[in-house]
Coordinates of N, CA, C and O in Angstrom, one line a residue:
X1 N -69.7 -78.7 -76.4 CA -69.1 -77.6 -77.2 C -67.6 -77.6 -77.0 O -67.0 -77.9 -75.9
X2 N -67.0 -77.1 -77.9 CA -65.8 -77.2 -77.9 C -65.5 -75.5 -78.0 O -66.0 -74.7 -78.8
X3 N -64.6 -75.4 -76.9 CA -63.6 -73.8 -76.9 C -62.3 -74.1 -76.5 O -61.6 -75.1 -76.3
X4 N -62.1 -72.7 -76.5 CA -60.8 -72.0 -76.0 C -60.2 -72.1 -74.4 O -59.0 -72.2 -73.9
X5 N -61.8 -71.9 -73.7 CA -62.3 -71.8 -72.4 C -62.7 -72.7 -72.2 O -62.3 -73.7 -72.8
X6 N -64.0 -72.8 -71.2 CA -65.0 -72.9 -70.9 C -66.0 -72.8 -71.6 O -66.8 -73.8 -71.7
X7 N -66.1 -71.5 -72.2 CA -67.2 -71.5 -73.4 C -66.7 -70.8 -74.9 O -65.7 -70.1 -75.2
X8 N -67.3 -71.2 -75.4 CA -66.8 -70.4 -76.7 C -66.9 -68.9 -77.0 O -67.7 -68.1 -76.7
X9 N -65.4 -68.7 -77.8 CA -65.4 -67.0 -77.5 C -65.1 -66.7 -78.9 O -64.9 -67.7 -79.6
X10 N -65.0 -65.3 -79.7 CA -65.0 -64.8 -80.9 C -64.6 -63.8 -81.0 O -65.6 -63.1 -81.3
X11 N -63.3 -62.9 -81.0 CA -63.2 -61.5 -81.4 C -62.9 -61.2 -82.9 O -63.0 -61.9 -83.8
X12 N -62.7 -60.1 -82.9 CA -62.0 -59.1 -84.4 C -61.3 -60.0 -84.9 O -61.5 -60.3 -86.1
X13 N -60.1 -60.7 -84.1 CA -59.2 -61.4 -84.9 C -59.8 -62.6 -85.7 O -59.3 -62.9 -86.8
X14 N -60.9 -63.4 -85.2 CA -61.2 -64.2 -85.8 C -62.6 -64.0 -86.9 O -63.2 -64.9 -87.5
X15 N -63.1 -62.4 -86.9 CA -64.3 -62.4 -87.5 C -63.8 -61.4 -88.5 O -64.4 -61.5 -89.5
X16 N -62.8 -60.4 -88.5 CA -62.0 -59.3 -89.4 C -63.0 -58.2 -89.5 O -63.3 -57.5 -90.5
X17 N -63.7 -58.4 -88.2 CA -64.2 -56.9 -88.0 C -64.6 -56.8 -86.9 O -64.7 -57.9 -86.3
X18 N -64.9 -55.6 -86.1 CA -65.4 -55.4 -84.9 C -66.5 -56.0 -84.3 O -67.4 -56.5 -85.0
X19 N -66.6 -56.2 -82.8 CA -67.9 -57.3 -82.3 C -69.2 -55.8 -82.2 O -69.0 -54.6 -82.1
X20 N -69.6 -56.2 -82.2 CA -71.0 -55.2 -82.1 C -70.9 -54.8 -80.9 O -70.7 -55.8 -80.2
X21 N -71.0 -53.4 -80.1 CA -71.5 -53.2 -78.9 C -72.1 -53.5 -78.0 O -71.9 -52.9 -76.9
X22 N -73.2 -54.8 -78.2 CA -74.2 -54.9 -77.3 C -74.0 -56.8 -77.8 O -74.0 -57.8 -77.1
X23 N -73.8 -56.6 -79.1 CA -74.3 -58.1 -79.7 C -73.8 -58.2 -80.6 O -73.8 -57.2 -81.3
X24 N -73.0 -59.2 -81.1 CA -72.9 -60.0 -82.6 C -73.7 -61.4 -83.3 O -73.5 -62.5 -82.9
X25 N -74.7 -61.1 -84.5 CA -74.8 -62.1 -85.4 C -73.6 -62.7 -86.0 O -72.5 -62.1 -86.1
X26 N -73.8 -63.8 -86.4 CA -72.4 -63.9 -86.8 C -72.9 -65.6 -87.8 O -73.2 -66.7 -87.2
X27 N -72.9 -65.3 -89.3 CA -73.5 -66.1 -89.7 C -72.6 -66.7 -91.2 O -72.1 -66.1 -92.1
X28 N -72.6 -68.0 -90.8 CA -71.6 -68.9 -91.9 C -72.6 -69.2 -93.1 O -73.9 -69.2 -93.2
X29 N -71.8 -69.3 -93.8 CA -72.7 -69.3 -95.4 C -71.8 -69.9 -96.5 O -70.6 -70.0 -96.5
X30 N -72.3 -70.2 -97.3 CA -71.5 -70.8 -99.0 C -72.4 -70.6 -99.9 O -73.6 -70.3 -99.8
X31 N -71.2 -70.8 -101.4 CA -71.9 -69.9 -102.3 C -73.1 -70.1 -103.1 O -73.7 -69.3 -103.8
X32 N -73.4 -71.6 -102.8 CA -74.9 -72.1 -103.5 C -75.8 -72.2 -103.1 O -76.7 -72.9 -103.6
X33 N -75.9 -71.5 -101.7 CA -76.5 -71.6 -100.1 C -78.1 -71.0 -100.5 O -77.9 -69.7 -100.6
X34 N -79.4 -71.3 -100.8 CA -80.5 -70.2 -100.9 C -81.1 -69.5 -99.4 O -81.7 -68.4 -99.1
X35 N -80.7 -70.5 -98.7 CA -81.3 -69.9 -97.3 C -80.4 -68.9 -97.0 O -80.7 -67.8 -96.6
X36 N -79.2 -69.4 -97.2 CA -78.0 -68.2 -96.8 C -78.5 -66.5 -97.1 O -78.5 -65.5 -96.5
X37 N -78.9 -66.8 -98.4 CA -79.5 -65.4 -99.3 C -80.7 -64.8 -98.2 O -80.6 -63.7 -97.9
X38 N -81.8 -65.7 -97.6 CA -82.6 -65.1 -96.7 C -82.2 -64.6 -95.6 O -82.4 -63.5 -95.1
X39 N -81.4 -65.8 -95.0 CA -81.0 -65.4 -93.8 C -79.7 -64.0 -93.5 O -79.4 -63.4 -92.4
X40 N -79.2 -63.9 -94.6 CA -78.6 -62.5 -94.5 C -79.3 -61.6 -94.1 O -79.0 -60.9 -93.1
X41 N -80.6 -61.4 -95.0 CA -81.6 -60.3 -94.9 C -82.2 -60.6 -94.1 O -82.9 -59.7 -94.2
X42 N -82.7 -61.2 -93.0 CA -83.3 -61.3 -91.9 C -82.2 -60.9 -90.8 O -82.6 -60.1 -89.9
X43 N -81.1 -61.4 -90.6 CA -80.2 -60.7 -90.0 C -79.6 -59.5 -90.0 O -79.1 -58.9 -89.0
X44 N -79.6 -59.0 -91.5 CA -79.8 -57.7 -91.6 C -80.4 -56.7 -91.0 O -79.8 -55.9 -90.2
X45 N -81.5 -56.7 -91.3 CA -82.7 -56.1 -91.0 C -82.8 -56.0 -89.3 O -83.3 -55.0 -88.7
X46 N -82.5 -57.2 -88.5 CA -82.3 -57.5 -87.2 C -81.4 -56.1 -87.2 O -81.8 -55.0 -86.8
X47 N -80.4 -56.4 -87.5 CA -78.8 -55.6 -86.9 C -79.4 -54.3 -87.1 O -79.5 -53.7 -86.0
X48 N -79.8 -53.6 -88.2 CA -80.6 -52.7 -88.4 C -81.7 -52.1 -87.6 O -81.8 -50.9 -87.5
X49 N -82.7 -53.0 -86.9 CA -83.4 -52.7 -86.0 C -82.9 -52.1 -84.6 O -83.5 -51.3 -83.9
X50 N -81.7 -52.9 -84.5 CA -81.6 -53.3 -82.8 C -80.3 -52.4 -82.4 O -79.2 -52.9 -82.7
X51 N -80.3 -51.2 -81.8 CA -78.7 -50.5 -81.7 C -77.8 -51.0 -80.8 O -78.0 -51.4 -79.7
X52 N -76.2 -51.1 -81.9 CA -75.2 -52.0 -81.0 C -74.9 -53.1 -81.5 O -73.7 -53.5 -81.6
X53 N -76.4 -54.0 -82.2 CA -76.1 -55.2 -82.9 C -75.3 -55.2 -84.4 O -75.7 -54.5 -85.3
X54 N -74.2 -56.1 -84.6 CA -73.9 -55.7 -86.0 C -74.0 -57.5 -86.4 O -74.2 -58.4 -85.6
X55 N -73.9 -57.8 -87.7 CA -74.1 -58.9 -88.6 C -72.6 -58.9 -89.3 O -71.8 -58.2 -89.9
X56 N -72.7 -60.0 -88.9 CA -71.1 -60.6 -89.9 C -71.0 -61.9 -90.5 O -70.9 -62.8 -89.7
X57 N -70.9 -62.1 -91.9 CA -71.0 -62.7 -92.7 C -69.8 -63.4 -93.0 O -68.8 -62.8 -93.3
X58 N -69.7 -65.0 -92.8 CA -68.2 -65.3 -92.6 C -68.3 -66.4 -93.9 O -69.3 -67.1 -93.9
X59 N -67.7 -66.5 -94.8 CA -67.6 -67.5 -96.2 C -66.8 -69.1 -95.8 O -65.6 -69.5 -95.7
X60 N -68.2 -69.9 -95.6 CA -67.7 -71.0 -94.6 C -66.4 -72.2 -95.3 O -66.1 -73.3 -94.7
X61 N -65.9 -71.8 -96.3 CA -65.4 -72.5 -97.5 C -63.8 -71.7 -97.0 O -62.9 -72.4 -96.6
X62 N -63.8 -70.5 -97.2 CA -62.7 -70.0 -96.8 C -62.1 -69.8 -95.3 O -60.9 -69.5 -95.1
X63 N -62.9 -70.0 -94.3 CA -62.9 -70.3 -92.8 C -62.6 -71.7 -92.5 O -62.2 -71.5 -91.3
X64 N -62.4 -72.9 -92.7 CA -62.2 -74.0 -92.9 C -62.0 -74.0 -91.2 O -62.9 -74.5 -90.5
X65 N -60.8 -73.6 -90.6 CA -60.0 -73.7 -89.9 C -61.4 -73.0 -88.5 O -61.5 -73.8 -87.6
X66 N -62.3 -71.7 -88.5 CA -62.8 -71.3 -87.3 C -64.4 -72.7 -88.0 O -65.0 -73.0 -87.0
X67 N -64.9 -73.2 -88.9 CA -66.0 -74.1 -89.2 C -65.7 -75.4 -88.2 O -66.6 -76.0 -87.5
X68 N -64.1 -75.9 -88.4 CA -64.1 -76.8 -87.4 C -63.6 -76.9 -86.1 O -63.4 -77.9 -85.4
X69 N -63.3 -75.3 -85.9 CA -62.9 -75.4 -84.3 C -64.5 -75.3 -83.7 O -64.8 -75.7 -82.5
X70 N -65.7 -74.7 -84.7 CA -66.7 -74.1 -83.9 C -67.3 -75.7 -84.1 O -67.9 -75.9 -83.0
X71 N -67.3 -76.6 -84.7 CA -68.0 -77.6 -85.0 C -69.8 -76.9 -85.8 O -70.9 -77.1 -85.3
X72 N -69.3 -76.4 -86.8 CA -70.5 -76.0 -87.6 C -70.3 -77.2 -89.1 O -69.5 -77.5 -90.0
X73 N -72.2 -77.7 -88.6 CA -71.7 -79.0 -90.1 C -73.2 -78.2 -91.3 O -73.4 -78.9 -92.3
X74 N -73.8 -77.2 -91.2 CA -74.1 -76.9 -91.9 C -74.2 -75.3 -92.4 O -73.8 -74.4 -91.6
X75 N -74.8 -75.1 -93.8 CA -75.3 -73.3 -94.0 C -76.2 -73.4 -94.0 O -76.7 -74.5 -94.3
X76 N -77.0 -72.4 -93.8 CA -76.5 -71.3 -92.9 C -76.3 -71.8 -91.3 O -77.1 -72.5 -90.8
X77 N -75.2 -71.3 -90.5 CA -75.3 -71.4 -89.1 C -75.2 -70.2 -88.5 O -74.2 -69.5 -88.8
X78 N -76.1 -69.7 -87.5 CA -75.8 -68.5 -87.1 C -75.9 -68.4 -85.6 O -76.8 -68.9 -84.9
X79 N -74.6 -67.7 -85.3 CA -74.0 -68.0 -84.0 C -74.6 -66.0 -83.1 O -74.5 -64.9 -83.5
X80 N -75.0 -66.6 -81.9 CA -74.9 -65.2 -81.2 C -74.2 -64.9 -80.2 O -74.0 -65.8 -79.3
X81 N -73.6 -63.8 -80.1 CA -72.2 -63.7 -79.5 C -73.1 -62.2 -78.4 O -74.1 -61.5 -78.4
X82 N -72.3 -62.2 -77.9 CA -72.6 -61.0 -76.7 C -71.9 -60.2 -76.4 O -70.8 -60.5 -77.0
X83 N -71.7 -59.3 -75.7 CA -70.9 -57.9 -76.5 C -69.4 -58.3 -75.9 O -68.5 -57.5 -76.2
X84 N -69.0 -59.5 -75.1 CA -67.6 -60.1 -75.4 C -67.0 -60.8 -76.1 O -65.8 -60.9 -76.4
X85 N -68.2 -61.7 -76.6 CA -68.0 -62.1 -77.9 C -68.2 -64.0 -77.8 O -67.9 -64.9 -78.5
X86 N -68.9 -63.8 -76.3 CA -69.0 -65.4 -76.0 C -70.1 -65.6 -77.1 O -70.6 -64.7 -77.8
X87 N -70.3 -67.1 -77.3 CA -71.5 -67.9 -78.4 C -72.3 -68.2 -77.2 O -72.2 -69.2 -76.5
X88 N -73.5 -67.0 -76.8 CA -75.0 -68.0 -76.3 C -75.9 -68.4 -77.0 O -77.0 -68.9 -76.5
X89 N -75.7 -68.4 -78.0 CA -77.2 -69.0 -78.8 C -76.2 -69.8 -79.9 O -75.0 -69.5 -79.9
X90 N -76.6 -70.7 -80.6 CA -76.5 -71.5 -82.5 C -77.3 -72.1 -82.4 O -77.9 -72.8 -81.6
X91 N -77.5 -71.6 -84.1 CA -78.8 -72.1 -84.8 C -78.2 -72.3 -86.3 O -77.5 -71.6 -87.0
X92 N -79.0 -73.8 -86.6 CA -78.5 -74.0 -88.1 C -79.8 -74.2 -88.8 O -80.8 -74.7 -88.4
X93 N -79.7 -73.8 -89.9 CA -80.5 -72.7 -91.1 C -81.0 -71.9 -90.9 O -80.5 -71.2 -90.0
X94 N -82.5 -71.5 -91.7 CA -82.9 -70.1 -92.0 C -83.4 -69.8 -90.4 O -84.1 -70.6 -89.7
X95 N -83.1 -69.0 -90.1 CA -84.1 -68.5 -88.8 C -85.0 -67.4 -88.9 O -85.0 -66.6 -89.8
X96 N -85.8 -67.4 -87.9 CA -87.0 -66.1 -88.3 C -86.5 -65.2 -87.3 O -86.0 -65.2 -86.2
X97 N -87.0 -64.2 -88.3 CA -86.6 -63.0 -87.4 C -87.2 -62.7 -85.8 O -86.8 -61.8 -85.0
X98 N -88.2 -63.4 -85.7 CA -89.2 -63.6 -84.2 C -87.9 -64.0 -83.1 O -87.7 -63.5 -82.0
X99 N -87.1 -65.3 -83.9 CA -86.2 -65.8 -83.1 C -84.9 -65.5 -82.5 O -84.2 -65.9 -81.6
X100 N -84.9 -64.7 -83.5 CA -83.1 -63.8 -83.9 C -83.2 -62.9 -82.5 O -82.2 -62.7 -81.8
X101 N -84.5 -62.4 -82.3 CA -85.0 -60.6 -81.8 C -84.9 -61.5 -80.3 O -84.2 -61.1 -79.4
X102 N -85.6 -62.8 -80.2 CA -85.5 -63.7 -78.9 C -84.1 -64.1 -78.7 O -83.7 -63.7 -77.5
X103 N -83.4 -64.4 -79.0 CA -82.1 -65.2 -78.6 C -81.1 -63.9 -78.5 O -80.1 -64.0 -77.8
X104 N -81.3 -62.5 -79.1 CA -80.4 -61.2 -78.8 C -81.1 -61.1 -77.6 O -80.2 -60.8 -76.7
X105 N -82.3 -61.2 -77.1 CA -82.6 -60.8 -76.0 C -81.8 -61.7 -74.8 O -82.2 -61.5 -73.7
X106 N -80.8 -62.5 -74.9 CA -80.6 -63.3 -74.2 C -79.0 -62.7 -74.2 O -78.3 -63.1 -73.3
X107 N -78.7 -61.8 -75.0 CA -76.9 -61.9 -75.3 C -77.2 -60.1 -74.0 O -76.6 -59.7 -73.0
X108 N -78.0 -59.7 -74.4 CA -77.4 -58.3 -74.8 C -78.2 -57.6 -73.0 O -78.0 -56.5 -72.6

């Protein structure tokens, strides 16, 4: 993995919105993407369930610059961040929400 650090880190400045209290999803996407379409709504629905967690949707076309510092080579990729904003989990495509609820259990 490639960081800043030691491990990979993610704030406001690089997401243009706040990290979640407890947890951030944090999920790259493009515009012909169908999984992207699911995987919103399963991360949704996550961030929704779980208080603290928020979902952030980043347009992997216009990110160019955080796609290849993170080394993400596909959409959807969805990264879990923990309430400093390190990456303990990535996963690329659709994920189930069984797994999302598992790997928050790991951040938060």
């Amino acid at each position: 993995m490639h960081g800043r650090d030691e491990s990979e880190r993610l704030g406001a400045a690089e997401l243009g919105t706040e990290l979640g209290a407890r947890a951030t999803l944090v999920q790259f996407s493009s515009a012909f993407c169908a999984p992207c379409r699911a995987t919103r709504r399963v991360l949704g629905e996550v961030a929704g369930l779980v208080p603290g967690v928020a979902h952030v949707e980043i347009d992997a076309e216009a990110r160019l610059d955080l796609v290849r510092e993170l080394g993400i080579l596909r959409t959807p990729t969805v990264l879990v961040l923990d309430a400093a904003g390190r990456v303990v989990r990535r996963a690329a495509g659709q994920p189930r929400k069984v797994d999302v609820i598992a790997a928050l259990g790991e951040a938060v």
